Amino acid sequence: MHTSQWIVAWVLLLQGCTAGRLQRDTSPRPDIRDCSTSPPYLPPTATETTARLAALRGAMQAHGIDAYIVPATDAHMLCPRLQSEYIAERDSRLGWVTGFTGSAGTAVVTLDKAALWTDSRYWTQAERQMDCNWELQRTTRIESIGLWILEAVPVGGNVSVDPFLFSIDTWSSYSEALHGSGRTLLAIETNLVDEVWGDQRPPAASSSIYSLSTEFTGSSWQEKVAGIRQQMEQHVQSPTAVLLSGLEETAWLFNLRGDDIPYNPVFYSYTLLTSSDIRLFVDETRLTAEARQSLQADCPGSLCVELLEYDQVRAHVHDYAQGNVTIWIGTEYTTYGLYSVIPQEKLLEDSYSPVMTAKAVKNAKEQELLRAAHVRDAVAVIQYLLWLEKMVPQGLVDEFSGARQVDALRWAQEHSRGPSFESISASGLNAALAHYSPSNVSSRKLSVDEMYLSDTGGQYLDGTTDITRTMHWGVPTPFQKEAYTRVLMGNIDLSRLIFPTNTAGRTVETFARQALWKVGLNYGHGTGHGIGNFLSVHEWPVGFQSSNIALTKGMFTSIEPGYYQDGEFGIRIEDIALVVEAQTEHQTGDEPFLTFEIVSLVPYDRNLIDVSLLSQEQIQYLNTYYETIRERVGPELQSQQLEEEYRWLQRNTEPFLQSSAGTAAAALGTLAITSLVSALLTKLQA
Amino acid sequence: MHTSQWIVAWVLLLQGCTAGRLQRDTSPRPDIRDCSTSPPYLPPTATETTARLAALRGAMQAHGIDAYIVPATDAHMLCPRLQSEYIAERDSRLGWVTGFTGSAGTAVVTLDKAALWTDSRYWTQAERQMDCNWELQRTTRIESIGLWILEAVPVGGNVSVDPFLFSIDTWSSYSEALHGSGRTLLAIETNLVDEVWGDQRPPAASSSIYSLSTEFTGSSWQEKVAGIRQQMEQHVQSPTAVLLSGLEETAWLFNLRGDDIPYNPVFYSYTLLTSSDIRLFVDETRLTAEARQSLQADCPGSLCVELLEYDQVRAHVHDYAQGNVTIWIGTEYTTYGLYSVIPQEKLLEDSYSPVMTAKAVKNAKEQELLRAAHVRDAVAVIQYLLWLEKMVPQGLVDEFSGARQVDALRWAQEHSRGPSFESISASGLNAALAHYSPSNVSSRKLSVDEMYLSDTGGQYLDGTTDITRTMHWGVPTPFQKEAYTRVLMGNIDLSRLIFPTNTAGRTVETFARQALWKVGLNYGHGTGHGIGNFLSVHEWPVGFQSSNIALTKGMFTSIEPGYYQDGEFGIRIEDIALVVEAQTEHQTGDEPFLTFEIVSLVPYDRNLIDVSLLSQEQIQYLNTYYETIRERVGPELQSQQLEEEYRWLQRNTEPFLQSSAGTAAAALGTLAITSLVSALLTKLQA
């Protein structure tokens, strides 16, 4: 899956700077809104926010607050550093107060001003959605927000936030921006937007929280808890507890799932796991009887899960922190609200909790589950590709209907729980946009004259998938073919790389770029991300970014190089890869070297591959991969009685011959001539 | 050049952890010393330190100090993060007080205990050099030092350091280690070791500080100052001054050189460059008349260099910082002593000062100078290789005499100013040691039965060089040949890489490892470092480490992959490369893509190359490089009337044919057979 957040994150990491740098180069356009006329010109898509703002300002005055900061995040920060790409409607406070529904942004409201900061992906959307109460600030730098606040709020004023919506780092940045300025940064636990949102706010989730059947879990939750407790015991700082704020941490640890967040089968919760007991903060009325039974079968005792109200987490952590304890947290996604109740000397801070890092390494059973999910997922994608081949030439598919088709095909597969993210279905120039999903309203028709990019994934009880294929059903230009082939070469070069264990992804992702770089091409996003077992499609901390942990055996990551030609076309080729031991002749160090095993099993578009660019080794790799696809997906297609798809698969996984410039072809030539010589000699001798 | 510090730095960066991790895997050996007997057993190389320690403890008591920390650094931290690999004798306080003369380590002395912390490279050396007054701590983690101090110093005690010998980061680490423990970290400006070292301490340098002739400089110092002032003006934080602590910063800025530090043509100094004036803190009696004239030709005015005593820097910076000023510093190498006199709000902190980053990018003239120095350097190295070829089989060379020979050959070249670091000359198993230089006392004989590694460099008025070649004059084993060839493939793969401008070196250095990784091999040090123009052979902040700045056109870096087989042999192939624009068919982004031009011009050992492992592209690259060597070095050899060397060069730069598995060979075969067919047909027709 490609998400635009990755682009921003990647560019920021590349530049080692704040978001501001990114936008400096983007030339400003006039705002779509015209707030200088009376009445102002607003697009029909704008939301009227005057009453909402008046109510919020009333609440601010009641609390003695001069500026209130509203972020786009919720309290759990799914996918840290990606600014909560998915949150529940109920948590979309920024959207309600501003009208702007993009996934990244920050609003600040003072008693007489209001402004929204967001990045270039969202400028147009913000102008279309916001009314004239709102300034649009075209940057996301906290320094910029800080300077704006210093101008808008007099010395002695209070700047306030809900500390449960701010990461430790973000809080520090605001604190630094206001430091010594005479303005106070205040944490107020009552969320003022919620207060004025009132009855209109969507209700809390009430759907069931259920246990995964043991056929879909890698270990029992008791085994997982024992493993985490062992890590606690072995740690030099002897932590007495681990505090879990990540929704995917609690879901993974207890083998529970819910559906509180779109596309992510998780539920609102916190966990405080100590050496002697386990406290799960959750709406216990939502647990199925089976789930409750699973959690409390061993009560009382150290493997008894005590169920407490979700809202009680702060008070319980506060009380627990009074004792002689050390609490282990993952600082990347713990909010300042929870962090600040624990005295500094009682904290053990790591970027990621031991649950997050344990979850990142899949055991043999989990690997088999993910592999199996990918076989059925390949069936759905192959069905889709064949359907496109037949329908596109007839002009019967647009981006939106295509996305619906692939979603439906996935739903029909066993154990399906729907898509793992909003399907990206982009034709022609739309595929060059970083952030594109079609809608019912505006959707481009697919055509044999354009390239088409499909980035989709599924949730299955046994695993999460994510795959991108780019196609052309007509005659691609030589440049399109070259670019596609070079993206493919990058995918292959990284996939077949052999590397030492504990290599940082950041240091090897350039292998996915080398073939493009060679002719002056590149792409502006990251090369991959971790993925869960029926959990988040973007699962940190695995991947190829600086902030990712080193690669070890058993991790899954996407590999997704691309190329984007503005206003023309976009290419991305994405597969999910498992980190496995490599077979090497020698070995330096104590651990075997590693490589990738591709578990996505869908062939690439032959129409776009220029075989003459591929090296002999790349062709060999590709042919071996295609054999694997045939072996694994062929039988599944047959058992699902998809004979036409089976034949399509056979056609599309024919081995590639070496290019004419390649050795094998030359050798074949030599062979032919040798035969000829031999014949001639025979003739001469005759 | 290969230095062991790189290994440590690299491993630490790789593991993202402190030095402790590195050593945990190294199994402990019994100490060479036996301090349990009476009298203790000490090797004859140990230094008697009882009197020195008694004197130091007397000074400590006089100052009310319970523990005194003595680092291996001086006040200028040449090569930040490399722990001052070269310092003057006068600054070797650690060596004097402990007896241990290694380049990395920390000593702590309390009133009744004394201990040295150093890393695994130096354990044996420390045991050989220290007497029983000293414990050896086999780690360099500041946490370990902190814990030791907490045990040795009672609550309420004072722990003291000379703040001019501690970087900002190191001071913070000690401060953190002692925080809340009831012990106080005290900065005392009088250095207690110097106080007790007294008359025995080597005198301050007194040799001349001279101006470089304009034929050897890229710009006048006035132009450089103007460039830095322009950067100051354009900076959003409007710094009013730049404070230079790095000796190479001041030397570069004013086109001055000295010889205060072995192998590094720099001199003790600080510079405070403000928007209106320039203060150079230096022993002005050492300036040549010409140098003084150059600095003061434009006095008075903003391009007049005011000369002040070296020791006055602290007082002057303190006074300057009282005004409405902002002082720009490079935090990687500014000491806590200077840093702490500037109020926090008046600091502009970057890892490297604008002088350091400006120096990293060489202009066209500087590039030409460095290129020219490398041509003459190649002559000396080629003379050495030919000499070895003749002398080694006769058993007439050992490591030490080899090192002396190459040093002498360099000295004979025009503009030579001697070696740029202590020559590494290592035969057989010695080359597998990370840190090896031969001595007159122990030196292995070179033999046709062993591999030999020579890592040497020169200082020339027009540039600094650094090159490593590995040789075998007999019959290498198949594994040696494979390992050598793969190291060479790594060197080639990185050298010919095309990449976008501003790519971080850390993300591409893996191309130098890929060929080794493929068969399970690797090396445990960094892949390269920047290099100066008649300045430091290790010039930060260019290179392939995480802490290096991104690669841009005009930077020079070494490229030096290797392979080390413990107890058997060591391979390293090192060249200096200039970052140049690449010619690409397309271009993504506003800036041309980049690649490397290799300026080291010495062929590799053909006896160790297995051509069948090389790809067609690697062979083409190698042949093109060899053509360049012939073009650039051939005429110089002839003009120096080195006819035998000229013939050697021709022999050793013959183009390589494609391997038998390669396309060209196959094509040649085809051609031959085609000719044959043609002949046969003619015969048949006849």
mmCIF file of C-alpha atoms in Angstrom, chain B residues 374-570:
data_model
loop_
_atom_site.group_PDB
_atom_site.id
_atom_site.type_symbol
_atom_site.label_atom_id
_atom_site.label_comp_id
_atom_site.label_asym_id
_atom_site.label_seq_id
_atom_site.Cartn_x
_atom_site.Cartn_y
_atom_site.Cartn_z
ATOM 1 C CA HIS B 374 47.153 12.076 -6.497
ATOM 2 C CA VAL B 375 49.094 11.740 -9.742
ATOM 3 C CA ARG B 376 52.432 12.203 -7.957
ATOM 4 C CA ASP B 377 51.234 10.051 -5.092
ATOM 5 C CA ALA B 378 50.450 7.283 -7.583
ATOM 6 C CA VAL B 379 54.032 7.505 -8.833
ATOM 7 C CA ALA B 380 55.357 6.893 -5.313
ATOM 8 C CA VAL B 381 52.980 3.992 -4.711
ATOM 9 C CA ILE B 382 53.763 2.413 -8.085
ATOM 10 C CA GLN B 383 57.483 2.704 -7.300
ATOM 11 C CA TYR B 384 56.777 0.954 -4.031
ATOM 12 C CA LEU B 385 54.760 -1.855 -5.629
ATOM 13 C CA LEU B 386 57.491 -2.503 -8.173
ATOM 14 C CA TRP B 387 60.135 -2.437 -5.437
ATOM 15 C CA LEU B 388 58.111 -4.959 -3.423
ATOM 16 C CA GLU B 389 57.748 -7.235 -6.429
ATOM 17 C CA LYS B 390 61.514 -7.370 -6.728
ATOM 18 C CA MET B 391 62.512 -7.436 -3.072
ATOM 19 C CA VAL B 392 59.887 -9.590 -1.377
ATOM 20 C CA PRO B 393 60.799 -12.826 -3.191
ATOM 21 C CA GLN B 394 64.378 -12.293 -1.992
ATOM 22 C CA GLY B 395 63.146 -12.078 1.607
ATOM 23 C CA LEU B 396 64.517 -8.565 1.925
ATOM 24 C CA VAL B 397 61.445 -6.678 3.192
ATOM 25 C CA ASP B 398 59.667 -6.632 6.498
ATOM 26 C CA GLU B 399 56.598 -4.598 7.450
ATOM 27 C CA PHE B 400 58.644 -1.847 9.015
ATOM 28 C CA SER B 401 61.193 -1.475 6.235
ATOM 29 C CA GLY B 402 58.312 -1.523 3.745
ATOM 30 C CA ALA B 403 56.608 1.332 5.559
ATOM 31 C CA ARG B 404 59.891 3.281 5.632
ATOM 32 C CA GLN B 405 60.359 2.681 1.919
ATOM 33 C CA VAL B 406 56.963 3.995 0.879
ATOM 34 C CA ASP B 407 57.347 6.977 3.186
ATOM 35 C CA ALA B 408 60.720 7.755 1.589
ATOM 36 C CA LEU B 409 59.316 7.431 -1.929
ATOM 37 C CA ARG B 410 56.568 9.915 -1.074
ATOM 38 C CA TRP B 411 59.045 12.343 0.462
ATOM 39 C CA ALA B 412 60.890 12.353 -2.864
ATOM 40 C CA GLN B 413 57.835 13.637 -4.723
ATOM 41 C CA GLU B 414 57.405 17.328 -5.416
ATOM 42 C CA HIS B 415 55.534 19.362 -2.750
ATOM 43 C CA SER B 416 55.728 16.462 -0.305
ATOM 44 C CA ARG B 417 55.296 17.175 3.392
ATOM 45 C CA GLY B 418 55.557 13.574 4.556
ATOM 46 C CA PRO B 419 53.007 10.894 5.362
ATOM 47 C CA SER B 420 49.416 11.871 6.187
ATOM 48 C CA PHE B 421 49.149 9.206 8.911
ATOM 49 C CA GLU B 422 51.277 6.436 10.364
ATOM 50 C CA SER B 423 51.737 3.961 7.519
ATOM 51 C CA ILE B 424 49.913 0.672 7.931
ATOM 52 C CA SER B 425 52.063 -2.137 6.528
ATOM 53 C CA ALA B 426 50.691 -5.531 7.487
ATOM 54 C CA SER B 427 51.617 -8.986 6.288
ATOM 55 C CA GLY B 428 49.605 -12.177 6.640
ATOM 56 C CA LEU B 429 47.568 -12.442 9.807
ATOM 57 C CA ASN B 430 48.642 -8.960 10.953
ATOM 58 C CA ALA B 431 46.459 -7.445 8.263
ATOM 59 C CA ALA B 432 43.423 -8.969 9.937
ATOM 60 C CA LEU B 433 44.052 -6.840 13.028
ATOM 61 C CA ALA B 434 41.935 -3.751 13.069
ATOM 62 C CA HIS B 435 44.712 -1.598 14.439
ATOM 63 C CA TYR B 436 48.124 -2.457 13.197
ATOM 64 C CA SER B 437 51.243 -0.518 12.468
ATOM 65 C CA PRO B 438 54.622 -2.222 12.456
ATOM 66 C CA SER B 439 57.400 -1.116 14.753
ATOM 67 C CA ASN B 440 61.145 -1.496 14.605
ATOM 68 C CA VAL B 441 60.864 -4.035 17.406
ATOM 69 C CA SER B 442 58.286 -6.432 16.028
ATOM 70 C CA SER B 443 57.898 -6.559 12.288
ATOM 71 C CA ARG B 444 56.820 -9.502 10.176
ATOM 72 C CA LYS B 445 58.797 -10.410 7.078
ATOM 73 C CA LEU B 446 56.900 -10.059 3.807
ATOM 74 C CA SER B 447 56.679 -13.289 1.852
ATOM 75 C CA VAL B 448 55.398 -14.654 -1.430
ATOM 76 C CA ASP B 449 53.313 -17.046 0.660
ATOM 77 C CA GLU B 450 51.229 -14.370 2.344
ATOM 78 C CA MET B 451 49.007 -11.476 1.458
ATOM 79 C CA TYR B 452 50.251 -8.001 2.273
ATOM 80 C CA LEU B 453 48.216 -4.887 2.999
ATOM 81 C CA SER B 454 49.613 -1.374 2.622
ATOM 82 C CA ASP B 455 47.458 1.563 3.757
ATOM 83 C CA THR B 456 49.394 4.791 3.406
ATOM 84 C CA GLY B 457 48.987 8.412 2.448
ATOM 85 C CA GLY B 458 50.873 11.601 1.876
ATOM 86 C CA GLN B 459 50.675 15.260 2.712
ATOM 87 C CA TYR B 460 51.519 17.488 -0.234
ATOM 88 C CA LEU B 461 51.195 21.244 -0.424
ATOM 89 C CA ASP B 462 48.494 20.677 -3.024
ATOM 90 C CA GLY B 463 46.617 17.896 -1.321
ATOM 91 C CA THR B 464 46.320 14.986 1.043
ATOM 92 C CA THR B 465 46.236 11.377 -0.175
ATOM 93 C CA ASP B 466 45.226 8.016 1.277
ATOM 94 C CA ILE B 467 45.321 4.702 -0.568
ATOM 95 C CA THR B 468 45.200 1.025 0.330
ATOM 96 C CA ARG B 469 46.379 -1.819 -1.868
ATOM 97 C CA THR B 470 46.512 -5.507 -0.974
ATOM 98 C CA MET B 471 48.932 -7.839 -2.750
ATOM 99 C CA HIS B 472 49.969 -11.464 -3.122
ATOM 100 C CA TRP B 473 53.196 -12.331 -4.946
ATOM 101 C CA GLY B 474 52.736 -16.093 -4.874
ATOM 102 C CA VAL B 475 49.746 -18.350 -5.238
ATOM 103 C CA PRO B 476 46.698 -17.081 -3.330
ATOM 104 C CA THR B 477 44.139 -19.597 -2.116
ATOM 105 C CA PRO B 478 40.842 -19.717 -4.013
ATOM 106 C CA PHE B 479 39.140 -18.171 -0.967
ATOM 107 C CA GLN B 480 41.656 -15.318 -0.803
ATOM 108 C CA LYS B 481 41.070 -14.663 -4.470
ATOM 109 C CA GLU B 482 37.320 -14.748 -4.092
ATOM 110 C CA ALA B 483 37.384 -12.465 -1.053
ATOM 111 C CA TYR B 484 39.721 -10.007 -2.788
ATOM 112 C CA THR B 485 37.620 -9.975 -5.926
ATOM 113 C CA ARG B 486 34.442 -9.368 -3.940
ATOM 114 C CA VAL B 487 36.060 -6.500 -2.038
ATOM 115 C CA LEU B 488 37.064 -5.071 -5.406
ATOM 116 C CA MET B 489 33.531 -5.577 -6.728
ATOM 117 C CA GLY B 490 32.258 -3.621 -3.732
ATOM 118 C CA ASN B 491 34.714 -0.821 -4.413
ATOM 119 C CA ILE B 492 33.614 -0.748 -8.054
ATOM 120 C CA ASP B 493 29.879 -0.988 -7.324
ATOM 121 C CA LEU B 494 29.939 2.003 -5.014
ATOM 122 C CA SER B 495 32.347 3.954 -7.238
ATOM 123 C CA ARG B 496 30.142 3.646 -10.304
ATOM 124 C CA LEU B 497 26.843 4.223 -8.506
ATOM 125 C CA ILE B 498 24.674 7.045 -9.825
ATOM 126 C CA PHE B 499 22.582 8.705 -7.130
ATOM 127 C CA PRO B 500 20.542 11.889 -6.518
ATOM 128 C CA THR B 501 22.283 14.887 -5.022
ATOM 129 C CA ASN B 502 21.973 15.170 -1.249
ATOM 130 C CA THR B 503 21.871 11.417 -0.769
ATOM 131 C CA ALA B 504 23.116 10.379 2.672
ATOM 132 C CA GLY B 505 26.313 8.316 2.420
ATOM 133 C CA ARG B 506 24.944 5.912 5.003
ATOM 134 C CA THR B 507 22.228 4.807 2.607
ATOM 135 C CA VAL B 508 24.544 3.915 -0.260
ATOM 136 C CA GLU B 509 27.600 2.436 1.448
ATOM 137 C CA THR B 510 25.877 -0.963 1.368
ATOM 138 C CA PHE B 511 26.639 -1.099 -2.361
ATOM 139 C CA ALA B 512 30.259 -1.629 -1.296
ATOM 140 C CA ARG B 513 29.163 -4.666 0.717
ATOM 141 C CA GLN B 514 26.687 -6.360 -1.593
ATOM 142 C CA ALA B 515 29.188 -8.599 -3.400
ATOM 143 C CA LEU B 516 30.570 -9.819 -0.054
ATOM 144 C CA TRP B 517 27.132 -10.200 1.520
ATOM 145 C CA LYS B 518 26.081 -12.406 -1.365
ATOM 146 C CA VAL B 519 28.351 -15.175 -0.092
ATOM 147 C CA GLY B 520 27.962 -14.417 3.617
ATOM 148 C CA LEU B 521 31.019 -12.164 4.051
ATOM 149 C CA ASN B 522 31.227 -8.657 5.502
ATOM 150 C CA TYR B 523 33.592 -6.172 7.102
ATOM 151 C CA GLY B 524 33.264 -4.460 10.442
ATOM 152 C CA HIS B 525 34.294 -0.911 9.698
ATOM 153 C CA GLY B 526 33.003 2.122 7.856
ATOM 154 C CA THR B 527 33.232 2.479 4.095
ATOM 155 C CA GLY B 528 34.912 5.862 3.856
ATOM 156 C CA HIS B 529 35.695 9.313 5.138
ATOM 157 C CA GLY B 530 36.266 12.803 3.777
ATOM 158 C CA ILE B 531 39.775 14.076 3.096
ATOM 159 C CA GLY B 532 41.295 17.547 3.132
ATOM 160 C CA ASN B 533 43.426 19.657 0.823
ATOM 161 C CA PHE B 534 46.742 19.508 2.657
ATOM 162 C CA LEU B 535 44.739 19.078 5.846
ATOM 163 C CA SER B 536 43.373 16.118 7.799
ATOM 164 C CA VAL B 537 43.363 12.729 6.125
ATOM 165 C CA HIS B 538 40.091 12.108 7.926
ATOM 166 C CA GLU B 539 38.075 15.183 7.221
ATOM 167 C CA TRP B 540 34.596 15.360 8.645
ATOM 168 C CA PRO B 541 31.719 15.725 8.044
ATOM 169 C CA VAL B 542 31.931 13.908 4.689
ATOM 170 C CA GLY B 543 31.622 10.136 4.501
ATOM 171 C CA PHE B 544 29.300 7.182 4.772
ATOM 172 C CA GLN B 545 28.389 7.246 8.474
ATOM 173 C CA SER B 546 25.045 8.307 9.978
ATOM 174 C CA SER B 547 26.625 11.463 11.356
ATOM 175 C CA ASN B 548 27.972 12.550 7.970
ATOM 176 C CA ILE B 549 26.274 15.216 5.893
ATOM 177 C CA ALA B 550 24.624 14.392 2.580
ATOM 178 C CA LEU B 551 26.777 13.944 -0.519
ATOM 179 C CA THR B 552 27.014 16.893 -2.894
ATOM 180 C CA LYS B 553 29.132 17.764 -5.891
ATOM 181 C CA GLY B 554 32.718 18.665 -5.021
ATOM 182 C CA MET B 555 33.143 16.481 -1.953
ATOM 183 C CA PHE B 556 36.010 14.031 -1.677
ATOM 184 C CA THR B 557 35.654 10.764 0.186
ATOM 185 C CA SER B 558 37.540 7.528 0.503
ATOM 186 C CA ILE B 559 35.852 4.306 -0.612
ATOM 187 C CA GLU B 560 37.392 1.412 1.276
ATOM 188 C CA PRO B 561 35.647 -1.913 1.615
ATOM 189 C CA GLY B 562 37.624 -4.805 3.084
ATOM 190 C CA TYR B 563 37.531 -8.331 4.365
ATOM 191 C CA TYR B 564 39.385 -9.729 7.381
ATOM 192 C CA GLN B 565 39.914 -13.388 8.158
ATOM 193 C CA ASP B 566 41.035 -13.608 11.784
ATOM 194 C CA GLY B 567 44.464 -15.146 12.225
ATOM 195 C CA GLU B 568 44.956 -15.479 8.472
ATOM 196 C CA PHE B 569 44.807 -12.406 6.269
ATOM 197 C CA GLY B 570 43.254 -9.006 5.700
#
